[in-house]
Coordinates of C-alpha atoms in Angstrom, one line a residue:
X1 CA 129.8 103.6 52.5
X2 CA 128.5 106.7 50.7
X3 CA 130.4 110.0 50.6
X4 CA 130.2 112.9 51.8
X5 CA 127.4 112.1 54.7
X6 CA 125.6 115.1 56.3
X7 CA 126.6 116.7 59.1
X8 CA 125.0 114.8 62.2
X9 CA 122.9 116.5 63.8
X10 CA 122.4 114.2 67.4
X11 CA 125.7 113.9 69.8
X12 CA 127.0 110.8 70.5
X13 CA 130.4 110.5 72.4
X14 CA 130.7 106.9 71.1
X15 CA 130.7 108.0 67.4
X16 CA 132.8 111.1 67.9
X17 CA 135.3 108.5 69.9
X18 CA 136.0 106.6 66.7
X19 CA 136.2 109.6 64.4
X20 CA 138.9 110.7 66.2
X21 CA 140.7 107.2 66.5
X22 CA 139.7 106.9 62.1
X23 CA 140.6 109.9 61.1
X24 CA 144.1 109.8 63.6
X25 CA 144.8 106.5 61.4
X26 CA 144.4 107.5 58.4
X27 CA 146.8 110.6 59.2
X28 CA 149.8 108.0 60.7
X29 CA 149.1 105.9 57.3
X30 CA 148.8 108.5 54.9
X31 CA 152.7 110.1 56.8
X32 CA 153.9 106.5 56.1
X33 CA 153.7 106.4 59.8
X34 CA 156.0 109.9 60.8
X35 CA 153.4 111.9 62.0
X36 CA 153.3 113.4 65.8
X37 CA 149.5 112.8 65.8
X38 CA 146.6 115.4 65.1
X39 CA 144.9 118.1 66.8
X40 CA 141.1 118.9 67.0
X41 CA 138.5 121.3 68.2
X42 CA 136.4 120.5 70.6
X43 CA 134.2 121.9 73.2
X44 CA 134.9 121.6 76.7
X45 CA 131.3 120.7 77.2
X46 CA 131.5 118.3 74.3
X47 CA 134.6 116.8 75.6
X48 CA 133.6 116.2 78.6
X49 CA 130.5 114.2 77.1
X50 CA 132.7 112.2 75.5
X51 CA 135.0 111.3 78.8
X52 CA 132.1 110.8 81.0
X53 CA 130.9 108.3 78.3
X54 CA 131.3 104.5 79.8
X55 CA 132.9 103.1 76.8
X56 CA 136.3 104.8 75.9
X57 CA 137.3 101.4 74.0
X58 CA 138.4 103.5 70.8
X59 CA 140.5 105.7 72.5
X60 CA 142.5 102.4 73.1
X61 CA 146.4 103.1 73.0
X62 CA 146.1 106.7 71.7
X63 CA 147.9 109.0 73.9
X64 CA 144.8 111.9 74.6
X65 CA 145.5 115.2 76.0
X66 CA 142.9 117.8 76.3
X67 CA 144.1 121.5 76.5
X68 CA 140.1 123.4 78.1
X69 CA 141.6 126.8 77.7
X70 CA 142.3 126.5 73.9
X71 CA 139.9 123.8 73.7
X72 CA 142.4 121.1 71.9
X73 CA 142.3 117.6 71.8
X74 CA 145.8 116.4 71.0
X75 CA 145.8 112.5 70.0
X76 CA 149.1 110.5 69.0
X77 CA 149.4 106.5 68.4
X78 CA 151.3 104.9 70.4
X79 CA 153.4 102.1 68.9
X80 CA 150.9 99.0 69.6
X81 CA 147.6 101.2 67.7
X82 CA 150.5 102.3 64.8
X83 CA 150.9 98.6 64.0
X84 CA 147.2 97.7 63.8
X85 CA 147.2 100.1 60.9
X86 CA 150.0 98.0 59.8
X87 CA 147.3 95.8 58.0
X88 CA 146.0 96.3 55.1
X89 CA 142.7 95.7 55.4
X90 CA 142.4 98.3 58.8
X91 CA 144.2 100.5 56.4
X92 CA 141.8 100.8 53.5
X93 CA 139.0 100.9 56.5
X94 CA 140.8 103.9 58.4
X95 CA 141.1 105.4 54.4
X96 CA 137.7 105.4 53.4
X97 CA 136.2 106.3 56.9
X98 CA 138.3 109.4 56.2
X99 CA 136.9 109.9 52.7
X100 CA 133.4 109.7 53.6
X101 CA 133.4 111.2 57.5
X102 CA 135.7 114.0 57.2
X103 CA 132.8 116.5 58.0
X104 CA 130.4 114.0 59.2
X105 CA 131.0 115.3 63.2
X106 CA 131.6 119.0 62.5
X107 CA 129.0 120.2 64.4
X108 CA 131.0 118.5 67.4
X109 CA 134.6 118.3 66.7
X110 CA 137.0 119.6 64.0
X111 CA 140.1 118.1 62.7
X112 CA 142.6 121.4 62.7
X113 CA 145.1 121.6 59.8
X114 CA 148.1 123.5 59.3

């Protein structure tokens, strides 16, 4: 993988989908697995893209929950997606798609940070 990709410039729910399921792992690995989950900013028009997309296969067992006034997209493991990340190999995966994507999708989505 090489770092720091640009930012990409077509939308593409499926993409954006597995971002937030990546970057959500490598957040519950790098908290030793304490974490509440993350929050991002997306658009309501963006977000909706991304729900009426016909595969939501890597939103599998994340808890999702979408707040259109703020525009938040709240996103927790639940215990059966914590224990994937349980493996090593998904962990160095979730880990360097995090290196390399952070700001891959920021025209679309951002992670917030506190």
């Amino acid at each position: 993988m090489q770092k720091n990709l640009s930012v990409l410039e077509v939308f593409s729910p499926i993409l954006i989908q597995e971002y937030v399921r990546l970057m959500t792992a490598a957040h519950y690995i790098k908290s030793e697995n304490t974490s509440s989950g993350l929050k991002f900013k997306v658009s309501a028009e963006n977000y909706q893209k991304i729900k009426e997309c016909p595969t939501l296969a890597p939103w599998i067992n994340l808890n999702i929950d979408y707040d259109d006034k703020q525009e938040i997209l709240s996103v927790s493991g639940n215990e059966a997606f914590i224990k994937t990340y349980e493996n090593k190999i998904q962990q160095e995966v979730a880990l360097k798609f995090e290196e390399n994507y952070q700001n891959r999708y920021s025209k679309y989505i951002q992670l917030i940070t506190d």
